[in-house]
């Protein structure tokens, strides 16, 4: 999450350290003490500024600022455009952020933040363009497929893929997504 102009240098340092640690190690593997040490502050300052590890996590991960899905354009090609967007090397940070959120989604505050972001950024907008009474359910299933793509892509070393392989995966996976959008 971008630091606001009114944030103190201490709060900015905490946010920066926390974001790097959460993305590198995941929510569960990072402690308040470790964040404080990386930021060069006392652990009490972390709590003073963010109240809890959960609050700190959802404030610094900032999924909303990275995810701007490509929903404009013909509905018949949204599946492939979404897949290509997520596989783009320029969006490696987005995938890291999303994986951090998913790994921590067993914590209620994180799950609520993730669900809210997916609803706001993808599901609501996509379902409004889709036909059929089950459009909302299908849009949520599209979001689940995107989560699967993010997880499996990085798990198999996808960042080293050639542009041709990325395009091929985007076509194949996009076609699967498209089945939910325009069955």
PDB file of C-alpha atoms in Angstrom:
ATOM      1  CA  UNK A   1       0.000   0.000   0.000  1.00  0.00           C
ATOM      2  CA  UNK A   2       1.436   3.385  -0.867  1.00  0.00           C
ATOM      3  CA  UNK A   3       2.442   5.436   2.138  1.00  0.00           C
ATOM      4  CA  UNK A   4       0.309   8.517   2.636  1.00  0.00           C
ATOM      5  CA  UNK A   5       2.007  11.900   2.793  1.00  0.00           C
ATOM      6  CA  UNK A   6       0.916  12.297   6.434  1.00  0.00           C
ATOM      7  CA  UNK A   7       2.569   9.082   7.609  1.00  0.00           C
ATOM      8  CA  UNK A   8       5.623   9.408   9.767  1.00  0.00           C
ATOM      9  CA  UNK A   9       8.981   8.012   8.655  1.00  0.00           C
ATOM     10  CA  UNK A  10       8.634   5.404  11.429  1.00  0.00           C
ATOM     11  CA  UNK A  11       5.261   4.205  10.168  1.00  0.00           C
ATOM     12  CA  UNK A  12       6.590   4.129   6.607  1.00  0.00           C
ATOM     13  CA  UNK A  13       9.610   2.076   7.704  1.00  0.00           C
ATOM     14  CA  UNK A  14       7.345  -0.392   9.513  1.00  0.00           C
ATOM     15  CA  UNK A  15       5.068  -0.717   6.478  1.00  0.00           C
ATOM     16  CA  UNK A  16       7.996  -1.231   4.115  1.00  0.00           C
ATOM     17  CA  UNK A  17       9.650  -3.861   6.312  1.00  0.00           C
ATOM     18  CA  UNK A  18       6.360  -5.664   6.919  1.00  0.00           C
ATOM     19  CA  UNK A  19       5.438  -5.785   3.258  1.00  0.00           C
ATOM     20  CA  UNK A  20       8.814  -7.228   2.264  1.00  0.00           C
ATOM     21  CA  UNK A  21       8.727  -9.835   5.036  1.00  0.00           C
ATOM     22  CA  UNK A  22       5.106 -10.860   4.446  1.00  0.00           C
ATOM     23  CA  UNK A  23       5.666 -11.276   0.713  1.00  0.00           C
ATOM     24  CA  UNK A  24       8.910 -13.202   1.182  1.00  0.00           C
ATOM     25  CA  UNK A  25       7.915 -15.458   4.072  1.00  0.00           C
ATOM     26  CA  UNK A  26       4.131 -15.354   4.351  1.00  0.00           C
ATOM     27  CA  UNK A  27       1.944 -14.111   7.157  1.00  0.00           C
ATOM     28  CA  UNK A  28       2.410 -16.974   9.624  1.00  0.00           C
ATOM     29  CA  UNK A  29       6.223 -17.000   9.426  1.00  0.00           C
ATOM     30  CA  UNK A  30       6.633 -13.323  10.301  1.00  0.00           C
ATOM     31  CA  UNK A  31       6.499 -11.942  13.834  1.00  0.00           C
ATOM     32  CA  UNK A  32       5.946  -8.424  15.115  1.00  0.00           C
ATOM     33  CA  UNK A  33       9.460  -8.558  16.604  1.00  0.00           C
ATOM     34  CA  UNK A  34      10.938  -9.471  13.226  1.00  0.00           C
ATOM     35  CA  UNK A  35       9.103  -6.608  11.535  1.00  0.00           C
ATOM     36  CA  UNK A  36      10.253  -4.199  14.233  1.00  0.00           C
ATOM     37  CA  UNK A  37      13.862  -5.355  13.892  1.00  0.00           C
ATOM     38  CA  UNK A  38      13.769  -4.952  10.103  1.00  0.00           C
ATOM     39  CA  UNK A  39      12.295  -1.466  10.496  1.00  0.00           C
ATOM     40  CA  UNK A  40      14.762  -0.539  13.230  1.00  0.00           C
ATOM     41  CA  UNK A  41      12.054   0.211  15.798  1.00  0.00           C
ATOM     42  CA  UNK A  42      10.742  -1.173  19.061  1.00  0.00           C
ATOM     43  CA  UNK A  43       7.959  -3.796  18.676  1.00  0.00           C
ATOM     44  CA  UNK A  44       5.664  -1.571  20.748  1.00  0.00           C
ATOM     45  CA  UNK A  45       5.771   1.034  17.961  1.00  0.00           C
ATOM     46  CA  UNK A  46       4.508  -1.538  15.465  1.00  0.00           C
ATOM     47  CA  UNK A  47       1.486  -2.203  17.689  1.00  0.00           C
ATOM     48  CA  UNK A  48       1.007   1.495  18.402  1.00  0.00           C
ATOM     49  CA  UNK A  49       0.786   2.301  14.697  1.00  0.00           C
ATOM     50  CA  UNK A  50      -1.087  -0.786  13.462  1.00  0.00           C
ATOM     51  CA  UNK A  51      -2.786  -2.294  16.569  1.00  0.00           C
ATOM     52  CA  UNK A  52      -2.213  -5.940  15.536  1.00  0.00           C
ATOM     53  CA  UNK A  53      -0.353  -8.134  13.096  1.00  0.00           C
ATOM     54  CA  UNK A  54      -3.618  -8.762  11.215  1.00  0.00           C
ATOM     55  CA  UNK A  55      -4.267  -5.036  10.796  1.00  0.00           C
ATOM     56  CA  UNK A  56      -0.690  -4.419   9.715  1.00  0.00           C
ATOM     57  CA  UNK A  57      -0.914  -7.206   7.151  1.00  0.00           C
ATOM     58  CA  UNK A  58      -4.100  -6.019   5.468  1.00  0.00           C
ATOM     59  CA  UNK A  59      -2.904  -2.404   5.436  1.00  0.00           C
ATOM     60  CA  UNK A  60       0.489  -3.044   3.863  1.00  0.00           C
ATOM     61  CA  UNK A  61      -0.242  -5.824   1.408  1.00  0.00           C
ATOM     62  CA  UNK A  62      -2.422  -3.521  -0.699  1.00  0.00           C
ATOM     63  CA  UNK A  63      -3.957  -5.951  -3.191  1.00  0.00           C
ATOM     64  CA  UNK A  64      -6.309  -3.264  -4.530  1.00  0.00           C
ATOM     65  CA  UNK A  65      -3.454  -1.081  -5.723  1.00  0.00           C
ATOM     66  CA  UNK A  66      -2.009  -3.877  -7.873  1.00  0.00           C
ATOM     67  CA  UNK A  67      -5.034  -5.627  -9.326  1.00  0.00           C
ATOM     68  CA  UNK A  68      -6.805  -3.863 -12.149  1.00  0.00           C
ATOM     69  CA  UNK A  69      -8.309  -6.708 -14.155  1.00  0.00           C
ATOM     70  CA  UNK A  70      -8.991  -6.239 -17.856  1.00  0.00           C
ATOM     71  CA  UNK A  71     -12.771  -6.441 -17.962  1.00  0.00           C
ATOM     72  CA  UNK A  72     -13.381  -3.863 -20.679  1.00  0.00           C
ATOM     73  CA  UNK A  73     -13.705  -4.930 -24.267  1.00  0.00           C
ATOM     74  CA  UNK A  74     -15.598  -7.851 -25.734  1.00  0.00           C
ATOM     75  CA  UNK A  75     -17.005 -10.212 -23.122  1.00  0.00           C
ATOM     76  CA  UNK A  76     -16.074 -13.136 -25.390  1.00  0.00           C
ATOM     77  CA  UNK A  77     -12.335 -12.539 -24.798  1.00  0.00           C
ATOM     78  CA  UNK A  78     -12.265 -11.600 -21.106  1.00  0.00           C
ATOM     79  CA  UNK A  79     -11.015 -15.046 -20.032  1.00  0.00           C
ATOM     80  CA  UNK A  80      -7.856 -14.907 -22.111  1.00  0.00           C
ATOM     81  CA  UNK A  81      -7.238 -11.244 -21.248  1.00  0.00           C
ATOM     82  CA  UNK A  82      -7.488 -12.007 -17.520  1.00  0.00           C
ATOM     83  CA  UNK A  83      -5.100 -14.956 -17.818  1.00  0.00           C
ATOM     84  CA  UNK A  84      -2.616 -12.956 -19.915  1.00  0.00           C
ATOM     85  CA  UNK A  85      -2.778 -10.073 -17.431  1.00  0.00           C
ATOM     86  CA  UNK A  86      -1.913 -12.317 -14.499  1.00  0.00           C
ATOM     87  CA  UNK A  87       0.899 -14.065 -16.370  1.00  0.00           C
ATOM     88  CA  UNK A  88       2.516 -10.852 -17.579  1.00  0.00           C
ATOM     89  CA  UNK A  89       6.059 -10.561 -16.153  1.00  0.00           C
ATOM     90  CA  UNK A  90       5.225  -6.987 -15.199  1.00  0.00           C
ATOM     91  CA  UNK A  91       2.720  -8.395 -12.686  1.00  0.00           C
ATOM     92  CA  UNK A  92       5.075 -10.603 -10.676  1.00  0.00           C
ATOM     93  CA  UNK A  93       4.524  -8.335  -7.676  1.00  0.00           C
ATOM     94  CA  UNK A  94       0.757  -8.760  -8.023  1.00  0.00           C
ATOM     95  CA  UNK A  95       1.136 -12.536  -7.895  1.00  0.00           C
ATOM     96  CA  UNK A  96       3.409 -12.290  -4.824  1.00  0.00           C
ATOM     97  CA  UNK A  97       0.925 -10.023  -3.075  1.00  0.00           C
ATOM     98  CA  UNK A  98      -1.991 -12.272  -3.914  1.00  0.00           C
ATOM     99  CA  UNK A  99      -0.184 -15.405  -2.728  1.00  0.00           C
ATOM    100  CA  UNK A 100       0.585 -13.665   0.579  1.00  0.00           C
ATOM    101  CA  UNK A 101      -3.103 -12.827   1.011  1.00  0.00           C
ATOM    102  CA  UNK A 102      -4.266 -16.332   0.140  1.00  0.00           C
ATOM    103  CA  UNK A 103      -1.741 -17.954   2.504  1.00  0.00           C
ATOM    104  CA  UNK A 104      -3.045 -15.765   5.332  1.00  0.00           C
ATOM    105  CA  UNK A 105      -6.741 -16.129   4.513  1.00  0.00           C
ATOM    106  CA  UNK A 106      -7.349 -18.393   7.502  1.00  0.00           C
ATOM    107  CA  UNK A 107      -7.335 -15.176   9.582  1.00  0.00           C
ATOM    108  CA  UNK A 108     -10.757 -13.553   9.516  1.00  0.00           C
ATOM    109  CA  UNK A 109      -9.592  -9.970   8.927  1.00  0.00           C
ATOM    110  CA  UNK A 110      -7.446 -11.099   5.990  1.00  0.00           C
ATOM    111  CA  UNK A 111     -10.194 -13.272   4.511  1.00  0.00           C
ATOM    112  CA  UNK A 112     -12.670 -10.393   4.737  1.00  0.00           C
ATOM    113  CA  UNK A 113     -10.179  -8.053   3.042  1.00  0.00           C
ATOM    114  CA  UNK A 114      -9.436 -10.563   0.274  1.00  0.00           C
ATOM    115  CA  UNK A 115     -13.121 -11.349  -0.323  1.00  0.00           C
ATOM    116  CA  UNK A 116     -13.932  -7.637  -0.365  1.00  0.00           C
ATOM    117  CA  UNK A 117     -11.167  -6.884  -2.838  1.00  0.00           C
ATOM    118  CA  UNK A 118     -12.147  -9.723  -5.164  1.00  0.00           C
ATOM    119  CA  UNK A 119     -15.791  -8.707  -4.967  1.00  0.00           C
ATOM    120  CA  UNK A 120     -15.063  -5.031  -5.611  1.00  0.00           C
ATOM    121  CA  UNK A 121     -12.386  -5.419  -8.293  1.00  0.00           C
ATOM    122  CA  UNK A 122     -13.588  -8.440 -10.237  1.00  0.00           C
ATOM    123  CA  UNK A 123     -16.728 -10.313  -9.225  1.00  0.00           C
ATOM    124  CA  UNK A 124     -19.198  -7.429  -9.083  1.00  0.00           C
ATOM    125  CA  UNK A 125     -18.004  -5.808 -12.317  1.00  0.00           C
ATOM    126  CA  UNK A 126     -17.778  -9.076 -14.207  1.00  0.00           C
ATOM    127  CA  UNK A 127     -21.139 -10.437 -13.045  1.00  0.00           C
ATOM    128  CA  UNK A 128     -22.857  -7.215 -14.157  1.00  0.00           C
ATOM    129  CA  UNK A 129     -21.692  -7.914 -17.712  1.00  0.00           C
ATOM    130  CA  UNK A 130     -22.571 -11.614 -17.722  1.00  0.00           C
ATOM    131  CA  UNK A 131     -25.888 -13.139 -18.727  1.00  0.00           C
ATOM    132  CA  UNK A 132     -27.947 -15.591 -16.674  1.00  0.00           C
ATOM    133  CA  UNK A 133     -29.333 -15.763 -13.167  1.00  0.00           C
ATOM    134  CA  UNK A 134     -26.215 -17.530 -11.894  1.00  0.00           C
ATOM    135  CA  UNK A 135     -23.853 -14.809 -13.158  1.00  0.00           C
ATOM    136  CA  UNK A 136     -22.696 -13.883  -9.650  1.00  0.00           C
ATOM    137  CA  UNK A 137     -21.825 -17.492  -8.773  1.00  0.00           C
ATOM    138  CA  UNK A 138     -19.977 -17.934 -12.073  1.00  0.00           C
ATOM    139  CA  UNK A 139     -18.054 -14.684 -11.494  1.00  0.00           C
ATOM    140  CA  UNK A 140     -16.920 -15.988  -8.079  1.00  0.00           C
ATOM    141  CA  UNK A 141     -15.832 -19.205  -9.783  1.00  0.00           C
ATOM    142  CA  UNK A 142     -13.805 -17.126 -12.258  1.00  0.00           C
ATOM    143  CA  UNK A 143     -12.038 -15.532  -9.295  1.00  0.00           C
ATOM    144  CA  UNK A 144     -11.307 -19.022  -7.929  1.00  0.00           C
ATOM    145  CA  UNK A 145      -9.812 -20.046 -11.261  1.00  0.00           C
ATOM    146  CA  UNK A 146      -7.606 -16.963 -11.235  1.00  0.00           C
ATOM    147  CA  UNK A 147      -6.385 -17.892  -7.749  1.00  0.00           C
ATOM    148  CA  UNK A 148      -5.530 -21.343  -9.087  1.00  0.00           C
ATOM    149  CA  UNK A 149      -3.634 -19.845 -12.009  1.00  0.00           C
ATOM    150  CA  UNK A 150      -1.594 -17.603  -9.735  1.00  0.00           C
ATOM    151  CA  UNK A 151      -0.766 -20.470  -7.413  1.00  0.00           C
ATOM    152  CA  UNK A 152       0.092 -23.032 -10.054  1.00  0.00           C
ATOM    153  CA  UNK A 153       1.992 -20.634 -12.318  1.00  0.00           C
ATOM    154  CA  UNK A 154       4.550 -19.698  -9.722  1.00  0.00           C
ATOM    155  CA  UNK A 155       4.651 -23.211  -8.277  1.00  0.00           C
ATOM    156  CA  UNK A 156       5.956 -24.553 -11.589  1.00  0.00           C
ATOM    157  CA  UNK A 157       8.477 -21.765 -12.137  1.00  0.00           C
ATOM    158  CA  UNK A 158       6.354 -19.810 -14.585  1.00  0.00           C
ATOM    159  CA  UNK A 159       8.358 -16.591 -14.355  1.00  0.00           C
ATOM    160  CA  UNK A 160      11.059 -18.208 -16.484  1.00  0.00           C
ATOM    161  CA  UNK A 161       8.577 -19.088 -19.256  1.00  0.00           C
ATOM    162  CA  UNK A 162       9.088 -17.754 -22.748  1.00  0.00           C
ATOM    163  CA  UNK A 163       6.641 -15.218 -24.169  1.00  0.00           C
ATOM    164  CA  UNK A 164       5.306 -17.956 -26.450  1.00  0.00           C
ATOM    165  CA  UNK A 165       4.608 -20.288 -23.516  1.00  0.00           C
ATOM    166  CA  UNK A 166       2.915 -17.472 -21.597  1.00  0.00           C
ATOM    167  CA  UNK A 167       0.676 -16.774 -24.582  1.00  0.00           C
ATOM    168  CA  UNK A 168      -0.138 -20.476 -24.959  1.00  0.00           C
ATOM    169  CA  UNK A 169      -1.058 -20.826 -21.272  1.00  0.00           C
ATOM    170  CA  UNK A 170      -3.129 -17.629 -21.461  1.00  0.00           C
ATOM    171  CA  UNK A 171      -5.057 -19.067 -24.423  1.00  0.00           C
ATOM    172  CA  UNK A 172      -5.635 -22.463 -22.791  1.00  0.00           C
ATOM    173  CA  UNK A 173      -6.446 -21.215 -19.313  1.00  0.00           C
ATOM    174  CA  UNK A 174      -8.373 -18.277 -20.712  1.00  0.00           C
ATOM    175  CA  UNK A 175     -10.606 -20.702 -22.612  1.00  0.00           C
ATOM    176  CA  UNK A 176     -11.386 -22.544 -19.355  1.00  0.00           C
ATOM    177  CA  UNK A 177     -12.234 -19.258 -17.635  1.00  0.00           C
ATOM    178  CA  UNK A 178     -14.311 -18.189 -20.609  1.00  0.00           C
ATOM    179  CA  UNK A 179     -16.552 -21.248 -20.174  1.00  0.00           C
ATOM    180  CA  UNK A 180     -17.812 -19.670 -16.955  1.00  0.00           C
ATOM    181  CA  UNK A 181     -18.205 -16.221 -18.459  1.00  0.00           C
ATOM    182  CA  UNK A 182     -20.025 -17.186 -21.650  1.00  0.00           C
ATOM    183  CA  UNK A 183     -21.116 -20.817 -21.261  1.00  0.00           C
TER     184      UNK A 183
END
